[in-house]
Coordinates of N, CA, C and O in Angstrom, one line a residue:
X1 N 13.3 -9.4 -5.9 CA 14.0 -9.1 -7.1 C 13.2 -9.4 -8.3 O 12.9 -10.6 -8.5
X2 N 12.6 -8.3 -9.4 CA 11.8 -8.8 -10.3 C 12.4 -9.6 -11.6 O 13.4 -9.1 -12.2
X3 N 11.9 -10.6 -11.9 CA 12.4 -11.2 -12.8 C 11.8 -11.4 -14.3 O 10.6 -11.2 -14.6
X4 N 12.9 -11.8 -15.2 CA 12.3 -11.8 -16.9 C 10.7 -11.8 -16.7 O 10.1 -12.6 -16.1
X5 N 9.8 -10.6 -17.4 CA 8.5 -10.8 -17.8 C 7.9 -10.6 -16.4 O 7.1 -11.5 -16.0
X6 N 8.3 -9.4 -15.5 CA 7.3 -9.1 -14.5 C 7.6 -9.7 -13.4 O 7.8 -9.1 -12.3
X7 N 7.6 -11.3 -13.8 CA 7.4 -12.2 -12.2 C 8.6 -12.2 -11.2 O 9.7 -12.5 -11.6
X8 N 8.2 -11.9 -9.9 CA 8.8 -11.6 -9.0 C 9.2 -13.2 -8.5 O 8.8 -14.2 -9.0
X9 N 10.0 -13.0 -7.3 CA 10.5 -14.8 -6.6 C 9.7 -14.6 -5.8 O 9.2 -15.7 -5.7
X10 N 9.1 -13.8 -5.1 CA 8.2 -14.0 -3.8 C 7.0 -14.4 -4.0 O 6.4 -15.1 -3.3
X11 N 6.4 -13.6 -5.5 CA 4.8 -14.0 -5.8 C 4.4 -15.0 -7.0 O 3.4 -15.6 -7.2
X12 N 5.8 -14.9 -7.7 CA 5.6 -15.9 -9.0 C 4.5 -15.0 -10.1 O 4.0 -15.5 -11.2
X13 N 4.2 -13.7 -9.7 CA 3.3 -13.6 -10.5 C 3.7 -12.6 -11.9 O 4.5 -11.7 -11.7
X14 N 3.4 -12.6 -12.7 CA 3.3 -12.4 -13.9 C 2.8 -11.4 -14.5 O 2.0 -11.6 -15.4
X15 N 3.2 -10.0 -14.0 CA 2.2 -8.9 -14.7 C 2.4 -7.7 -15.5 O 3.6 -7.7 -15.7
X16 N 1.9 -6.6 -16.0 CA 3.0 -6.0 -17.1 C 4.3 -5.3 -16.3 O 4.4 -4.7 -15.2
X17 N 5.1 -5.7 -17.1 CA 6.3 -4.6 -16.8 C 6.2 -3.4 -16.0 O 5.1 -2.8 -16.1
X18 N 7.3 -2.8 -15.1 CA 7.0 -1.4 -14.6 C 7.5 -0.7 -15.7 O 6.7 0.1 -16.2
X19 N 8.8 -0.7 -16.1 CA 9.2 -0.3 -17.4 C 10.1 -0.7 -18.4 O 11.3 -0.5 -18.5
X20 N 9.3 -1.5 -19.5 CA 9.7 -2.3 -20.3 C 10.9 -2.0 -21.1 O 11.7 -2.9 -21.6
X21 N 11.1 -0.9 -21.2 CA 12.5 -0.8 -21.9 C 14.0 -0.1 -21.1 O 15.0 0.5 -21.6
X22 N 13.7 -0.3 -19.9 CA 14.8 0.0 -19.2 C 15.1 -0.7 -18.1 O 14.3 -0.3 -17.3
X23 N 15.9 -1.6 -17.7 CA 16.5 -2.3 -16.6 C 17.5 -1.5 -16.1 O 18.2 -1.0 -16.9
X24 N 17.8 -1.3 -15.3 CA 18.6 -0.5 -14.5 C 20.0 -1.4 -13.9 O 21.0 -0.9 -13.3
X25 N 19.7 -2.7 -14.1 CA 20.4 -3.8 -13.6 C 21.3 -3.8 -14.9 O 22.4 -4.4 -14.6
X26 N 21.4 -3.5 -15.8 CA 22.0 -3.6 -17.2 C 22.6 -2.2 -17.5 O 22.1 -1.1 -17.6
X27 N 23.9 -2.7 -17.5 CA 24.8 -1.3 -17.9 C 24.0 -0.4 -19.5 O 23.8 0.8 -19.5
X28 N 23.8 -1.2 -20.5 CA 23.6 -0.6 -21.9 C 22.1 0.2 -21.4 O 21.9 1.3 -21.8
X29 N 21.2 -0.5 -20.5 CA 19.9 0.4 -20.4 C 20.0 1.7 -19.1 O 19.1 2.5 -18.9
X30 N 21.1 1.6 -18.3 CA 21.8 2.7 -17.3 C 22.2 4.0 -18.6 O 22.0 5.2 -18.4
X31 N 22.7 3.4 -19.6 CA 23.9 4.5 -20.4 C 22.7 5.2 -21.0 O 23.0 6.3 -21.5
X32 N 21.4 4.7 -21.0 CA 20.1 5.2 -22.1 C 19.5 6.6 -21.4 O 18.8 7.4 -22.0
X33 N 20.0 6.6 -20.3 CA 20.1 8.1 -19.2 C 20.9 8.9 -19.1 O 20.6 10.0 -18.5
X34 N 22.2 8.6 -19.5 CA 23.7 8.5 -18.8 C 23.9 10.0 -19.7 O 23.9 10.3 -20.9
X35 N 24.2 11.0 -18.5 CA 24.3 12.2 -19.6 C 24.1 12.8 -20.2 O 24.3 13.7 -19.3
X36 N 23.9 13.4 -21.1 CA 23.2 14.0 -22.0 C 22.1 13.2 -22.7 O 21.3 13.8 -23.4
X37 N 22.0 12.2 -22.5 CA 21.2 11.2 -22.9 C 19.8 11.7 -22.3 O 18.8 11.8 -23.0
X38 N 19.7 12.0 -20.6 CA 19.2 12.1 -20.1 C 18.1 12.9 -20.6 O 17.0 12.5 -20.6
X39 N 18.5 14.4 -21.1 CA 17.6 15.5 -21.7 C 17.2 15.2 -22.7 O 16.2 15.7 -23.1
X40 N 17.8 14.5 -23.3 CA 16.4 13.6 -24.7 C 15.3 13.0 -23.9 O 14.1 13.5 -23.9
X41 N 15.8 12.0 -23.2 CA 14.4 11.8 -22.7 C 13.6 12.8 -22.1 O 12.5 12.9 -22.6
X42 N 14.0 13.6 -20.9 CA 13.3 14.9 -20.7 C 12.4 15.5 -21.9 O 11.1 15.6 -21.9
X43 N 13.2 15.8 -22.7 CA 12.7 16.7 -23.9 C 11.6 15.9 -25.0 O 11.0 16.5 -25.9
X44 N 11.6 15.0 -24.8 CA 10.1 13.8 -25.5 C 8.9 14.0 -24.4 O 7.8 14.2 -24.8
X45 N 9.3 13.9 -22.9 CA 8.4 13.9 -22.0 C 7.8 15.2 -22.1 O 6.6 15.3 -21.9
X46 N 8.4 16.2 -22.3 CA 8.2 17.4 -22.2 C 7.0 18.2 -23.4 O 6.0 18.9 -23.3
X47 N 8.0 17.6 -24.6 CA 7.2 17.7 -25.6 C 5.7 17.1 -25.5 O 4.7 17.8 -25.5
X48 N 5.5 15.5 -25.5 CA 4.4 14.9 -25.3 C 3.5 16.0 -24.5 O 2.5 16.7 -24.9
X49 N 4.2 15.9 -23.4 CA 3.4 17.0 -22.2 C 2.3 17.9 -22.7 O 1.1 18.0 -22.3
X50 N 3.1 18.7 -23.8 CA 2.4 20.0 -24.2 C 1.2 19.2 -24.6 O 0.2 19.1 -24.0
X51 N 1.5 18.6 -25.9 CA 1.1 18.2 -26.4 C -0.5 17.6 -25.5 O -1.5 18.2 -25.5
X52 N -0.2 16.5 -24.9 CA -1.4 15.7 -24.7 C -2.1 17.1 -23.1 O -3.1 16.8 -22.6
X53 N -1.3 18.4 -22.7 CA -2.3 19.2 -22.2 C -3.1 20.0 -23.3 O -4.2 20.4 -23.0
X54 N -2.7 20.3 -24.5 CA -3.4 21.2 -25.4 C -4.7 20.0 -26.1 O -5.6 20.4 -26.9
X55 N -4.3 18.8 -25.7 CA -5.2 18.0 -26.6 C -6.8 17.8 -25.4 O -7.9 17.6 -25.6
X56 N -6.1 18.0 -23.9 CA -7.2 17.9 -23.1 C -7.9 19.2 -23.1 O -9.1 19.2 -23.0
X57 N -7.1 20.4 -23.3 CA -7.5 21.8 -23.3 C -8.7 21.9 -24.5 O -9.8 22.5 -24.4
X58 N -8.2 21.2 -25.4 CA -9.3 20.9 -27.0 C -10.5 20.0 -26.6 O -11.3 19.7 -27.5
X59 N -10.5 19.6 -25.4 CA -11.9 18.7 -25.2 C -12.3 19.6 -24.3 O -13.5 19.5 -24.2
X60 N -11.9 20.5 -23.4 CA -12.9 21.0 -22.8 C -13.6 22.1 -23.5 O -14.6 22.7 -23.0
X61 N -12.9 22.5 -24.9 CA -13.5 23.4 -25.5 C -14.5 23.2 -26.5 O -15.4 24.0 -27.0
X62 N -14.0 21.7 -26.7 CA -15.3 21.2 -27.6 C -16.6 20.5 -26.8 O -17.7 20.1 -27.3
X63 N -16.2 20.3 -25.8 CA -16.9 19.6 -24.9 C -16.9 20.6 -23.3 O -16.5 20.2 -22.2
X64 N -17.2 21.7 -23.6 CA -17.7 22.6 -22.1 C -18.4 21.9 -21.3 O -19.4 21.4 -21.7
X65 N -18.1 21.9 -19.6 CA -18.9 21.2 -19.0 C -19.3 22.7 -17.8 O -18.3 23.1 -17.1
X66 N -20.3 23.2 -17.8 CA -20.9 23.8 -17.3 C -20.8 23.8 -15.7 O -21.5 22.9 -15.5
X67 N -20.4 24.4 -14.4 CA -20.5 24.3 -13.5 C -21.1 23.9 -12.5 O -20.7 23.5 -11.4
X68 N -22.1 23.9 -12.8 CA -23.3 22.9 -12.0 C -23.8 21.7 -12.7 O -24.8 21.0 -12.4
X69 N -22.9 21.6 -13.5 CA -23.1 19.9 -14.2 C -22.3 18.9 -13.7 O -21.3 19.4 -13.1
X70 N -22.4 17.3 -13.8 CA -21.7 16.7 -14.0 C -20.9 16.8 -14.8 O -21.2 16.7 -15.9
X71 N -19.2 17.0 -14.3 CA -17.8 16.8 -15.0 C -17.7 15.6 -16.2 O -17.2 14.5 -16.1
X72 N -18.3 16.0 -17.1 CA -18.2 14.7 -17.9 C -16.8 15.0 -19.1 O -16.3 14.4 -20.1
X73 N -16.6 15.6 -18.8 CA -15.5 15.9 -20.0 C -14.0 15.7 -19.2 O -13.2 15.1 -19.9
X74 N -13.6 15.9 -18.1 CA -13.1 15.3 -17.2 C -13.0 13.2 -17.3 O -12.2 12.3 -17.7
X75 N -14.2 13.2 -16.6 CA -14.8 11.7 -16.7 C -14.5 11.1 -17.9 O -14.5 9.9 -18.0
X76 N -14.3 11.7 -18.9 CA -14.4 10.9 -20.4 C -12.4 11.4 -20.9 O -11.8 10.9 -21.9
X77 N -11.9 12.1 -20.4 CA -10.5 12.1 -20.6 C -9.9 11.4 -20.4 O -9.1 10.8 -21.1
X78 N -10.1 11.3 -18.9 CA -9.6 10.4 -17.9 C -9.3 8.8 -18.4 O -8.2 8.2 -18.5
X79 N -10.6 8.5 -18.8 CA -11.0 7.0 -19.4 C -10.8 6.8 -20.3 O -10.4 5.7 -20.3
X80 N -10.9 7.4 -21.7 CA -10.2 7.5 -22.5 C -8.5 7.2 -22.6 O -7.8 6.3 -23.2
X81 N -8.3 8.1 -21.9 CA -6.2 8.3 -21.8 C -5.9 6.9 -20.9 O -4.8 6.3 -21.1
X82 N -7.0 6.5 -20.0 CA -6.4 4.8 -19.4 C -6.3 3.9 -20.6 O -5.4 3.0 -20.8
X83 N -7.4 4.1 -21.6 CA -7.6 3.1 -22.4 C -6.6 3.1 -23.3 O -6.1 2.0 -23.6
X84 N -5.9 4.3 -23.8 CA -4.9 4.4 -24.6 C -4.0 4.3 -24.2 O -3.2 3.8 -25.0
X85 N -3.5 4.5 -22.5 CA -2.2 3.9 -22.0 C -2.4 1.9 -21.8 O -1.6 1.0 -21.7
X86 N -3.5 2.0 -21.8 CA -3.6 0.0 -22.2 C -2.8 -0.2 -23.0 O -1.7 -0.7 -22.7
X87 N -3.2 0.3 -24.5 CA -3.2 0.3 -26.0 C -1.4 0.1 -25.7 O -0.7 -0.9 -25.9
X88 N -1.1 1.4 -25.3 CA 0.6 1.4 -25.7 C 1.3 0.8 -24.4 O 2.5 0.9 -24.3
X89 N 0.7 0.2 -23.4 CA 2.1 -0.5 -22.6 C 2.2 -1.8 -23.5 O 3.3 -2.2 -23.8
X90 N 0.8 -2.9 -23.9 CA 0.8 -3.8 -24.9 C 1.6 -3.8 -25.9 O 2.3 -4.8 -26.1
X91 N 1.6 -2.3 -27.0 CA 2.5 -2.3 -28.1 C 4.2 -2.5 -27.4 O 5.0 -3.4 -27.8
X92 N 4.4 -1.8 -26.6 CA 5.7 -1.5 -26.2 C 6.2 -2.6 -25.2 O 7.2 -3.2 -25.5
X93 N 5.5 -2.9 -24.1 CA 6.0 -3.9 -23.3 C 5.9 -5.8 -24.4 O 6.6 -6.8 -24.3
X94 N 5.0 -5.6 -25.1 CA 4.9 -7.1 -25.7 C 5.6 -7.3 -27.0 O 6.1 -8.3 -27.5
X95 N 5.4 -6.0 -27.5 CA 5.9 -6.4 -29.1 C 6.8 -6.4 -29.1 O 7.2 -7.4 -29.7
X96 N 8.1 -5.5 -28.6 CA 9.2 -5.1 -28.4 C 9.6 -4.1 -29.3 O 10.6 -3.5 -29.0
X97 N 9.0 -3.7 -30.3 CA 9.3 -3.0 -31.8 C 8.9 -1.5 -31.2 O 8.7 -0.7 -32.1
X98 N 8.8 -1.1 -30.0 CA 8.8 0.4 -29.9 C 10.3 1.0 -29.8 O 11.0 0.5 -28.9
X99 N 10.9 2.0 -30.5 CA 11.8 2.8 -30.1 C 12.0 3.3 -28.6 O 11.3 4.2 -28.2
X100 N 12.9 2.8 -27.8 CA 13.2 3.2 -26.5 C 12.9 4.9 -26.5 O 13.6 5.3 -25.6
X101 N 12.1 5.9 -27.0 CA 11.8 7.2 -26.6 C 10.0 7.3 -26.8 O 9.4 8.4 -26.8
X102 N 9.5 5.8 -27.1 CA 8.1 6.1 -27.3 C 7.3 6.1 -26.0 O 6.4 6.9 -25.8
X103 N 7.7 5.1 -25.2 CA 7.0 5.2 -24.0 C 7.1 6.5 -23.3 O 6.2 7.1 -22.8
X104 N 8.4 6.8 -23.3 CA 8.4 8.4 -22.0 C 7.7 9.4 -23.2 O 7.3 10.4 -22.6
X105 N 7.4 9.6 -24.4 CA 7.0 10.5 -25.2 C 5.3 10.1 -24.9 O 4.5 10.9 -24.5
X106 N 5.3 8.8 -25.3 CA 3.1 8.7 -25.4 C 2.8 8.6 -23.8 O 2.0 9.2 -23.0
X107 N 3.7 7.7 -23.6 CA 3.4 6.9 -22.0 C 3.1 8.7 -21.1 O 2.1 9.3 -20.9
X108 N 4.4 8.9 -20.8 CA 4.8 9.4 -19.6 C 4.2 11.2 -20.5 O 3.1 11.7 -20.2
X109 N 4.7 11.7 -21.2 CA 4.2 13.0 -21.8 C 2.8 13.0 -22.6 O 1.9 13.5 -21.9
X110 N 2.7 12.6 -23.6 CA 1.2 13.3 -24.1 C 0.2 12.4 -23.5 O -0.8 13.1 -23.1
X111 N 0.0 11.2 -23.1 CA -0.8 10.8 -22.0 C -1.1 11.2 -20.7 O -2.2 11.2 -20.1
X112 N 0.2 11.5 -20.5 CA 0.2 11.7 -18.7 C 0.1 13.5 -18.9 O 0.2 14.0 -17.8
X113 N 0.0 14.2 -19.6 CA -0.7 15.9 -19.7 C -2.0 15.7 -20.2 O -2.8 16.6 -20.0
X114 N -2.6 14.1 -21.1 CA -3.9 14.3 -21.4 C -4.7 13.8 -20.2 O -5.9 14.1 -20.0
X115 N -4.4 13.2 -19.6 CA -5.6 12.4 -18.1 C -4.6 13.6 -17.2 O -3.4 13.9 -17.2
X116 N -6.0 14.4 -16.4 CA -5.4 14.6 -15.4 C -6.3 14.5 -13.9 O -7.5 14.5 -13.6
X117 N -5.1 14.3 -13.3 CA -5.7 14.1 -11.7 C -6.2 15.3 -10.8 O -7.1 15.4 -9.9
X118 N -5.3 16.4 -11.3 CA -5.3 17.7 -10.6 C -7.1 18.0 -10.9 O -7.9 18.4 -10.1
X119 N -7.3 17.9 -11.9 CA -8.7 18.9 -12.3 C -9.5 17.4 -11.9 O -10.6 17.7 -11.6
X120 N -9.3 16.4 -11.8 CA -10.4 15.3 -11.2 C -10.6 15.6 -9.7 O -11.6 15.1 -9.2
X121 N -9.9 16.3 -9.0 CA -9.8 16.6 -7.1 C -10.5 18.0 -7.7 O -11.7 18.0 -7.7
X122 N -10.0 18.8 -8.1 CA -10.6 19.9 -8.4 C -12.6 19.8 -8.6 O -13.4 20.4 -8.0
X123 N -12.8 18.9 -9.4 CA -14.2 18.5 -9.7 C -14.6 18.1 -8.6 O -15.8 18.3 -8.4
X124 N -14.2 17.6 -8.0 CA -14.9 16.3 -6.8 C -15.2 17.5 -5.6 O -16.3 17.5 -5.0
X125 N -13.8 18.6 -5.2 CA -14.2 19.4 -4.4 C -15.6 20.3 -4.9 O -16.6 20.5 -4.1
X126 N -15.5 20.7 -6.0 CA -17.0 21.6 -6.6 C -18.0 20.8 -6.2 O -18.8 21.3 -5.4
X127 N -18.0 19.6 -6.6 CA -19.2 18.7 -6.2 C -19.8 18.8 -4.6 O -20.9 19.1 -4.3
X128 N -18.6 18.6 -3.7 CA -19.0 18.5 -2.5 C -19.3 19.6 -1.8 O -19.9 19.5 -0.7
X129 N -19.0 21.0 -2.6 CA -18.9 22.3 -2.1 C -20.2 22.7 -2.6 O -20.8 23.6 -2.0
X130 N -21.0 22.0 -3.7 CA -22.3 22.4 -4.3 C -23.1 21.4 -3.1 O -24.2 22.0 -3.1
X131 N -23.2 20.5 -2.4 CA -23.4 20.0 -1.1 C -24.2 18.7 -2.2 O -25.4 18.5 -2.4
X132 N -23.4 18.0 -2.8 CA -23.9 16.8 -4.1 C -22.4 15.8 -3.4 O -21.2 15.9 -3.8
X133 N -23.1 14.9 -1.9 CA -22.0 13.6 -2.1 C -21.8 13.0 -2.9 O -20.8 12.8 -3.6
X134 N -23.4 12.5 -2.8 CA -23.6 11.0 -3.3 C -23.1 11.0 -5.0 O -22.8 10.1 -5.7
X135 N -23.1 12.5 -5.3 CA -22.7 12.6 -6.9 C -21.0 12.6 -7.1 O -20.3 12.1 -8.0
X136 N -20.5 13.1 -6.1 CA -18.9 13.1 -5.4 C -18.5 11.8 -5.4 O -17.8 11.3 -6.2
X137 N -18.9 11.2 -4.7 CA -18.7 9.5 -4.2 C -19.1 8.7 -5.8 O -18.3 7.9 -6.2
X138 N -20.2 9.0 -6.5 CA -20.3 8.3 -7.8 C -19.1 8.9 -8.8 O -18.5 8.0 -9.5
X139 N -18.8 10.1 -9.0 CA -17.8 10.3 -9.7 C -16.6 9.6 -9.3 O -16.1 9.0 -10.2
X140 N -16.2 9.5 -8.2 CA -15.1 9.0 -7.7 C -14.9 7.6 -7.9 O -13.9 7.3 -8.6
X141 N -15.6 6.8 -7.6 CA -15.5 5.8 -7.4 C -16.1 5.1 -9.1 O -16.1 3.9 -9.3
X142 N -16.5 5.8 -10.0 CA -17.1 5.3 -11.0 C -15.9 5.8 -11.9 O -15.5 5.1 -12.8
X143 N -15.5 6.7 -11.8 CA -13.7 7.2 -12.2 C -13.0 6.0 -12.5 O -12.7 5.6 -13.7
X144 N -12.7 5.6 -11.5 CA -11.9 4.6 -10.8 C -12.2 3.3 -11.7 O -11.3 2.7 -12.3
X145 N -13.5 2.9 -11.6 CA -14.2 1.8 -11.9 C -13.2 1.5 -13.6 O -12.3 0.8 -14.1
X146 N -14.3 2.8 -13.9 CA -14.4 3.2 -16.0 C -13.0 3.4 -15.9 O -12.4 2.5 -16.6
X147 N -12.3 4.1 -15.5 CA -10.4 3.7 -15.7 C -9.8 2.8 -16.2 O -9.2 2.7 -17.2
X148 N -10.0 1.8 -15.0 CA -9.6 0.8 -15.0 C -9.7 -0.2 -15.7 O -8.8 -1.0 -16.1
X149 N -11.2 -0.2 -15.9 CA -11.9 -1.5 -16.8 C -11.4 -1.0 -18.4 O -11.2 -1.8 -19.3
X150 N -11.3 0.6 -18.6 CA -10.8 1.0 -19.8 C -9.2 0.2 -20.8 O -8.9 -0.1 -22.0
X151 N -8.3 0.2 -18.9 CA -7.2 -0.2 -19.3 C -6.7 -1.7 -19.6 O -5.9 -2.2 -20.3
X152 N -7.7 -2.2 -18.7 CA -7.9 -3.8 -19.1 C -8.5 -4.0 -20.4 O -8.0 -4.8 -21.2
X153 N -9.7 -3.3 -20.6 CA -10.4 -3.9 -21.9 C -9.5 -3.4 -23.1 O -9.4 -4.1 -24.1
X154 N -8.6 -2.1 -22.8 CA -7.8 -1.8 -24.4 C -6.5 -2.8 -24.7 O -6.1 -3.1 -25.9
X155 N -5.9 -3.2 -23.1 CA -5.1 -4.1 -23.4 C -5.0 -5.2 -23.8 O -4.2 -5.7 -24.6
X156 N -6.6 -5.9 -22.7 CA -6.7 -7.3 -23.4 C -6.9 -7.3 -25.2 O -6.3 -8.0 -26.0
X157 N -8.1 -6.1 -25.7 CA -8.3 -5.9 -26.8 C -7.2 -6.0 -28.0 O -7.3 -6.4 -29.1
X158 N -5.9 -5.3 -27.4 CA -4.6 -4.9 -28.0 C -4.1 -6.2 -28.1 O -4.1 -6.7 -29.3
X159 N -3.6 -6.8 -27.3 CA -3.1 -8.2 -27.1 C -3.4 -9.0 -28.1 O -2.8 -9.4 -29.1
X160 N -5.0 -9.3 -27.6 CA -5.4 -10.3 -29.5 C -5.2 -10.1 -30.3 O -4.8 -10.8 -31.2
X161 N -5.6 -8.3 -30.4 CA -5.0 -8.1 -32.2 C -3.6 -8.3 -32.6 O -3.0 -8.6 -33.6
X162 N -3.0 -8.2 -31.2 CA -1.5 -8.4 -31.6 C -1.2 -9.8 -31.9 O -0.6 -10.1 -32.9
X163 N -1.6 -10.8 -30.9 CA -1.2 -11.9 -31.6 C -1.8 -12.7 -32.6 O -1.4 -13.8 -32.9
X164 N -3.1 -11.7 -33.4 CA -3.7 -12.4 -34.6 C -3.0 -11.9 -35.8 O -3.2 -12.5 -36.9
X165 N -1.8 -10.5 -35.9 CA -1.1 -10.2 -36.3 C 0.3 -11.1 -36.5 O 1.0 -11.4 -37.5
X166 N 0.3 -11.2 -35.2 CA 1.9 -11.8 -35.1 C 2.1 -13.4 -35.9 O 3.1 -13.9 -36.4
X167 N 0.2 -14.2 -35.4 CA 0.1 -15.5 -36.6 C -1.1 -15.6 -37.3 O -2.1 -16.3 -36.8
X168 N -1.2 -15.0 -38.4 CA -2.6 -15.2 -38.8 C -2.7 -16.2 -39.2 O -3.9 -16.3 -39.3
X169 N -2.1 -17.6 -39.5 CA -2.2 -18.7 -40.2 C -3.2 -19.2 -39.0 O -4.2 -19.8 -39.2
X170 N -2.6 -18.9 -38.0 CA -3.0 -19.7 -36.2 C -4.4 -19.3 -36.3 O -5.2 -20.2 -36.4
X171 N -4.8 -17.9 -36.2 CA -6.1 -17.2 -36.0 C -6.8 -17.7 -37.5 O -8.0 -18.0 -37.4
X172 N -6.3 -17.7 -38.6 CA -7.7 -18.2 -39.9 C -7.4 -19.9 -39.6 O -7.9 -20.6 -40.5
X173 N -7.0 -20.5 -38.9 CA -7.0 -22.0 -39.0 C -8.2 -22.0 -37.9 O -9.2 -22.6 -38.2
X174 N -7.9 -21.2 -36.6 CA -9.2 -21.1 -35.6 C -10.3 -21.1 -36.3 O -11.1 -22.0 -36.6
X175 N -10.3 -19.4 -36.8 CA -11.8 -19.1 -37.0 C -12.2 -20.2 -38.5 O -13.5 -20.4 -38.5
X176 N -11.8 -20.7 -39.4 CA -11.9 -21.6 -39.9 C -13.1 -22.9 -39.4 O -14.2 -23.2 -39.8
X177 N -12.1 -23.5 -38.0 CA -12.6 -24.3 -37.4 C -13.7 -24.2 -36.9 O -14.6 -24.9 -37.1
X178 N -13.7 -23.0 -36.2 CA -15.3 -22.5 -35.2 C -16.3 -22.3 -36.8 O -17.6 -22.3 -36.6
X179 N -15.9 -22.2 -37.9 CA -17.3 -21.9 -38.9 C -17.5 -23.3 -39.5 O -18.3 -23.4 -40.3
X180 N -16.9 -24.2 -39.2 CA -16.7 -25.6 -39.9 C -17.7 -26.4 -38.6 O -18.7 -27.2 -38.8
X181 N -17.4 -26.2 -37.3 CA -18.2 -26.7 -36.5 C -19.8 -26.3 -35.9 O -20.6 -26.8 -35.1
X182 N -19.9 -24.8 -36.9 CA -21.6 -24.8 -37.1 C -22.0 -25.5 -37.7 O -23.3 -25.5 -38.0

C-alpha cells in the first residue's frame, strides 16, 4: 500500500509519485474523472498529443536524418522530451501549484506525442536491416543511457532551483558563506 510521498511499507522507499495529483483512495480525486469530468481530461491529453506530435514532426523537418545515417533526430527528441518530463514531474509532484489538468496535458499529451517509441523500434529495425548491430545495440542502449540520465539531471537540476526559490534567504546565507570561507 503506497504511502504519503511515494514510500511504500514493504520498501520504505521514497520516490517520485506515480501520480501526484490523483489518489484514487480519496473520493474528491475519484470525482476528478467521475463523468463528464472524464473527457476534459481526455480532451487536454488529446490536445497536448497533437500538439507535442506536430512539435516532433517540426524536428524532423528541421533536422532531416537521412536513411543511411544515424537517427539522431530521433535520439535527440527522445532525450530531450525525458529531460522535460524531469522538469514537470518536479514542478507538479513537489511544488504542488500545478492545476490538476497540467500533468495529463504536458505529462501524458504534448510530451508523450513529442518522445516517441514507435519510430525508436522503427530506427533500430533500419539499422539492423542495413546489417549495422553494433550501431543498433549503441543506439539502443545509449537511448536508454542519455534518457535517463536526461531525466535525472532535469530533475535534480529542477529541484534546487526550486528550493533556492522556495528560500532564498537559506540559499544567499549559503552562498554567502562558501565566498566568506575563500
Amino acid at each position: 500500500m503506497p504511502r504519503p510521498g511515494g514510500a511504500t511499507a514493504a520498501t520504505g522507499y521514497r520516490g517520485e509519485p506515480v501520480d501526484p495529483d490523483v489518489d484514487l483512495h480519496v473520493a474528491a480525486d475519484r470525482a476528478e474523472t467521475a463523468g463528464h469530468r472524464l473527457w476534459r481530461v481526455l480532451l487536454v491529453i488529446a490536445v497536448g498529443g497533437v500538439l507535442g506530435a506536430c512539435a516532433r514532426y517540426g524536428a524532423s523537418l528541421v533536422w532531416p536524418t537521412p536513411a543511411s545515417a544515424f537517427p539522431w533526430t530521433t535520439f535527440a527528441v527522445n532525450v530531450i522530451g525525458c529531460g522535460l518530463i524531469g522538469v514537470l514531474m518536479v514542478l507538479v509532484a513537489e511544488t504542488g501549484e500545478a492545476h490538476p489538468l497540467v500533468r495529463p496535458f504536458l505529462g501524458t499529451g504534448v510530451l508523450g506525442g513529442f518522445t516517441t517509441f514507435s519510430t525508436y523500434a522503427v530506427d533500430l529495425t533500419r539499422l539492423l536491416d542495413r546489417g549495422e548491430p553494433g550501431t543498433a545495440i549503441a543506439y539502443a542502449g545509449g537511448t536508454l543511457l542519455a534518457a535517463l540520465g536526461a531525466v535525472w539531471a532535469a530533475a535534480s537540476l529542477t529541484r534546487a532551483l526550486v528550493r533556492r526559490r522556495v528560500n532564498p534567504p537559506v540559499a544567499a546565507r549559503r552562498a554567502r558563506a562558501q565566498r566568506e570561507s575563500r
